[in-house]
Amino acid sequence: MKILVANLGSTSFKYRLFDLGDPAEPVLARGAIDRIGSPSSKVVVKTARGESETSKTVADHGDAVQICLDQLTDPEIGVLADPSEVSAIGFKAVHARNLTGVQIVDDEVLEAMEAFNDVAPAHNPPYVKAMRGLRERFPGLPLVAAFETGFHRTIPEASQRYGIPEEWATKLGVRKWGFHGASHRYISWRIAELMGRKDLKVVSCHLGGSSSLAAIRDGASIACSLGMSPQTGLPHNNRVGDFDVFALPVLLRETGKSLEEVLDVLANHSGLKGLCGANDLRDIETAAQAGDPRAKLALDYFVASIRHYLGAFLLELGGADAIVFTGGIGENSSLIREQTLRDLSWFGIELDPALNASGPVERRVSREGSRVQVWTVPANEELVVARQSQALLQSGRKSSD
Ligand code: ADP
């Protein structure tokens, strides 16, 4: 079965075409289109038969998918005889009210996503808009939404709740949903392969533009640092992370801003950027090394927050077999890994300084003999979405866990 996995930004479209019948080389093609809606977009595609880069006017995401299907059936570099070979487009969807798992996108799913537009303001609006356009333009092509919250539905009920009135949780969906499900799920699969067993206790550390930790036992999530929205938990590049809602009345009163304006600051100008003015960790590390106290504070705050959740999750799991770092920061920043895991030999966690400093992207970075193994693993989130989409289509159902 061939599944196109799409990654949407408000003005961008990236895709990979998976052939899940071929375990050796499941990716048949990949491509990207940027600046959708502007006069000129860069359109790139790469297949086993060749690659091309052109400039075009791309009006909307429907146009982008049409260009992608044309590329995939191109006589010179294409990999499909006919666009109908694509069984579905799979999406890593973020959030919907009282709806999770893997879903065939229909009006009900789109309405549930729309109902949480303000909970996931960076993600839901562009996905809903693009999905509506694609349904109209390609009515025979199923769209599958694999929700980021799905992996975390195995978390015990008590750890999914806030201390709020019952109905707010059950009717309104105000609960700790957890996110980054595709990434944490991939880590659970891959670390089981790397360590040769499935009965593992793992802390998965997804550190990137947005960041979260998940505690995973025997392949199932039992805790996640993200809550009701992707703005909680660890500080993110520009999103606040954990925050006390009773600061809101003070902020509204003292700044004269509206609730929407304050939420915009918390969702777009806070986190690491709020603390030090920069949101790219490479810039923050450079500035901290040059002695900038705000950059040092942002790094220290980030590390303290990771250690806070790591400690809680190690206790929750009753120890760990592995700690896995993924995401742009998790894979690349030896400094963050070293500071996060400093002085933890009592817990059986010992980094190997040379392995931590450099090596292939996927590698063990703990010392030989460290009771808890530490790894860096790049997550293949698209493969997770492709497999989930395939499983749903094969089941013949409209939704699955
Ligand atoms: P997203 O969550 O948006 O997909 P990524 O997972 O790509 O983002 O992570 C982006 C983050 O990774 C940025 O903050 C960037 O600074 C950081 N990063 C990338 N390379 C390095 C590096 N070599 N050292 C430190 N941080 C890095």
Coordinates of N, CA and C in Angstrom, one line a residue, residues 123-211:
H123 N -1.1 25.1 15.0 CA -1.2 23.9 14.2 C -2.6 23.7 13.6
N124 N -3.6 23.8 14.4 CA -5.0 23.4 13.9 C -5.5 24.3 12.7
P125 N -5.4 25.6 12.8 CA -6.0 26.4 11.7 C -5.5 26.0 10.3
P126 N -4.1 26.0 10.2 CA -3.7 25.6 8.8 C -4.0 24.2 8.4
Y127 N -4.1 23.3 9.3 CA -4.5 21.9 8.9 C -5.9 21.8 8.5
V128 N -6.8 22.5 9.3 CA -8.2 22.4 9.0 C -8.5 23.1 7.6
K129 N -7.8 24.2 7.4 CA -8.0 24.9 6.1 C -7.6 24.0 4.9
A130 N -6.4 23.5 5.1 CA -5.8 22.7 4.0 C -6.7 21.4 3.8
M131 N -7.1 20.8 4.9 CA -7.8 19.5 4.7 C -9.2 19.8 4.0
R132 N -9.9 20.9 4.4 CA -11.1 21.2 3.7 C -10.9 21.4 2.2
G133 N -9.9 22.1 1.9 CA -9.6 22.3 0.4 C -9.3 21.0 -0.3
L134 N -8.5 20.1 0.4 CA -8.1 18.9 -0.3 C -9.4 18.0 -0.4
R135 N -10.3 18.0 0.6 CA -11.5 17.1 0.4 C -12.3 17.5 -0.8
E136 N -12.4 18.9 -1.0 CA -13.2 19.3 -2.1 C -12.5 19.0 -3.5
R137 N -11.2 19.1 -3.5 CA -10.5 19.0 -4.7 C -10.2 17.5 -5.1
F138 N -10.0 16.7 -4.1 CA -9.7 15.3 -4.3 C -10.7 14.4 -3.6
P139 N -12.0 14.4 -4.0 CA -13.0 13.8 -3.1 C -12.8 12.2 -3.0
G140 N -12.1 11.6 -4.0 CA -12.0 10.2 -3.9 C -10.7 9.7 -3.1
L141 N -9.9 10.7 -2.6 CA -8.7 10.3 -2.0 C -8.9 10.5 -0.4
P142 N -8.9 9.3 0.3 CA -9.1 9.4 1.8 C -8.0 10.3 2.4
L143 N -8.4 11.1 3.4 CA -7.4 11.8 4.2 C -7.4 11.2 5.6
V144 N -6.3 10.9 6.1 CA -6.2 10.2 7.4 C -5.5 11.1 8.4
A145 N -6.1 11.4 9.6 CA -5.5 12.2 10.6 C -5.0 11.3 11.7
A146 N -3.7 11.3 11.9 CA -3.1 10.5 13.0 C -2.8 11.5 14.1
F147 N -3.6 11.5 15.2 CA -3.5 12.6 16.2 C -2.3 12.4 17.1
E148 N -1.6 13.5 17.4 CA -0.4 13.4 18.3 C -0.8 13.0 19.7
T149 N -2.1 13.1 20.0 CA -2.5 12.8 21.4 C -2.8 11.3 21.5
G150 N -2.9 10.5 20.4 CA -3.3 9.1 20.4 C -2.4 8.2 21.3
F151 N -1.1 8.4 21.1 CA -0.2 7.5 21.8 C -0.3 7.6 23.4
H152 N -0.8 8.7 23.8 CA -0.9 8.9 25.3 C -2.2 8.5 26.0
R153 N -3.1 7.9 25.2 CA -4.3 7.5 25.8 C -4.2 6.3 26.8
T154 N -3.0 5.7 26.8 CA -2.7 4.6 27.8 C -2.3 5.2 29.2
I155 N -2.1 6.5 29.3 CA -1.7 7.1 30.5 C -2.9 6.9 31.6
P156 N -2.5 6.4 32.8 CA -3.6 6.2 33.8 C -4.5 7.5 33.9
E157 N -5.8 7.2 34.1 CA -6.7 8.3 34.2 C -6.3 9.4 35.2
A158 N -5.8 9.1 36.3 CA -5.4 10.1 37.3 C -4.3 11.0 36.8
S159 N -3.5 10.5 36.0 CA -2.4 11.3 35.4 C -2.8 12.1 34.2
Q160 N -4.1 11.8 33.7 CA -4.6 12.6 32.6 C -5.5 13.8 33.1
R161 N -5.7 13.8 34.4 CA -6.7 14.8 34.9 C -6.0 16.0 35.5
Y162 N -6.7 17.1 35.5 CA -6.4 18.3 36.4 C -7.4 18.3 37.5
G163 N -7.0 19.0 38.6 CA -7.9 19.1 39.7 C -9.0 20.1 39.5
I164 N -9.9 19.8 38.6 CA -11.0 20.7 38.2 C -12.3 20.0 38.3
P165 N -13.4 20.8 38.2 CA -14.8 20.1 38.2 C -14.9 19.0 37.1
E166 N -15.4 17.9 37.5 CA -15.6 16.7 36.7 C -16.0 17.0 35.3
E167 N -17.1 17.8 35.2 CA -17.7 18.1 33.8 C -16.7 18.8 32.9
W168 N -15.8 19.6 33.5 CA -14.9 20.3 32.6 C -14.0 19.3 31.9
A169 N -13.7 18.2 32.6 CA -12.8 17.2 32.0 C -13.6 16.3 31.0
T170 N -14.8 15.8 31.5 CA -15.5 14.8 30.7 C -16.2 15.4 29.5
K171 N -16.8 16.6 29.7 CA -17.6 17.2 28.6 C -16.8 18.1 27.7
L172 N -16.0 18.9 28.4 CA -15.3 20.0 27.6 C -13.9 19.5 27.1
G173 N -13.4 18.4 27.6 CA -12.1 17.9 27.2 C -11.0 18.6 27.8
V174 N -11.1 19.2 29.0 CA -10.0 19.9 29.6 C -9.3 18.9 30.4
R175 N -8.2 18.3 29.8 CA -7.4 17.2 30.5 C -6.0 17.3 29.9
K176 N -5.2 16.5 30.5 CA -3.8 16.4 30.0 C -3.8 15.4 28.8
W177 N -3.8 16.0 27.6 CA -3.8 15.1 26.5 C -2.5 14.5 26.1
G178 N -1.4 15.3 26.3 CA -0.1 14.9 25.8 C 0.0 15.0 24.3
F179 N 1.2 15.3 23.8 CA 1.4 15.4 22.4 C 2.7 14.8 21.9
H180 N 3.2 15.1 20.7 CA 4.4 14.5 20.2 C 4.3 13.0 20.1
G181 N 3.0 12.5 19.9 CA 2.8 11.0 20.0 C 3.6 10.3 18.9
A182 N 3.7 10.8 17.7 CA 4.4 10.1 16.6 C 5.8 9.9 16.9
S183 N 6.4 11.0 17.5 CA 7.8 10.9 17.8 C 8.1 9.9 19.0
H184 N 7.3 10.0 20.1 CA 7.5 9.1 21.2 C 7.2 7.6 20.8
R185 N 6.2 7.5 20.0 CA 5.8 6.1 19.5 C 7.0 5.5 18.7
Y186 N 7.6 6.3 17.8 CA 8.7 5.8 17.0 C 9.9 5.4 18.0
I187 N 10.1 6.3 18.9 CA 11.2 6.0 19.9 C 11.0 4.7 20.6
S188 N 9.7 4.4 21.0 CA 9.4 3.2 21.7 C 9.7 2.0 20.7
W189 N 9.3 2.1 19.4 CA 9.6 1.0 18.5 C 11.1 0.8 18.3
R190 N 11.8 1.9 18.1 CA 13.2 1.9 17.7 C 14.1 1.4 18.8
I191 N 13.9 1.9 20.0 CA 14.7 1.5 21.1 C 14.6 0.0 21.4
A192 N 13.3 -0.5 21.2 CA 13.1 -2.0 21.4 C 13.9 -2.7 20.4
E193 N 14.0 -2.2 19.1 CA 14.9 -2.9 18.1 C 16.4 -2.8 18.5
L194 N 16.8 -1.6 19.0 CA 18.2 -1.4 19.3 C 18.6 -2.2 20.5
M195 N 17.8 -2.4 21.4 CA 18.1 -3.1 22.7 C 17.7 -4.6 22.6
G196 N 17.0 -4.9 21.5 CA 16.6 -6.3 21.3 C 15.6 -6.9 22.3
R197 N 14.8 -6.0 22.9 CA 13.7 -6.5 23.8 C 12.5 -5.4 23.9
K198 N 11.3 -5.9 24.1 CA 10.2 -5.0 24.2 C 9.8 -4.6 25.6
D199 N 10.2 -5.4 26.6 CA 9.8 -5.1 27.9 C 10.7 -4.1 28.5
L200 N 10.6 -2.9 28.1 CA 11.5 -1.8 28.5 C 10.8 -0.7 29.2
K201 N 11.6 -0.1 30.1 CA 11.1 1.2 30.7 C 12.0 2.3 30.1
V202 N 11.3 3.2 29.5 CA 12.0 4.2 28.7 C 11.6 5.6 29.0
V203 N 12.5 6.6 29.1 CA 12.1 8.0 29.1 C 12.5 8.6 27.8
S204 N 11.6 9.0 27.0 CA 11.8 9.5 25.7 C 11.8 11.1 25.8
C205 N 12.9 11.7 25.4 CA 13.1 13.1 25.5 C 13.1 13.8 24.1
H206 N 11.9 14.3 23.7 CA 11.8 15.0 22.4 C 12.1 16.5 22.7
L207 N 13.3 16.9 22.3 CA 13.7 18.3 22.5 C 14.0 19.0 21.2
G208 N 13.1 19.9 20.8 CA 13.3 20.6 19.6 C 12.7 22.0 19.6
G209 N 12.0 22.4 18.5 CA 11.3 23.7 18.6 C 10.2 23.7 19.7
S210 N 9.6 22.5 19.8 CA 8.8 22.3 21.0 C 9.3 21.0 21.6
S211 N 9.1 20.9 22.9 CA 9.8 19.8 23.7 C 8.9 19.1 24.6

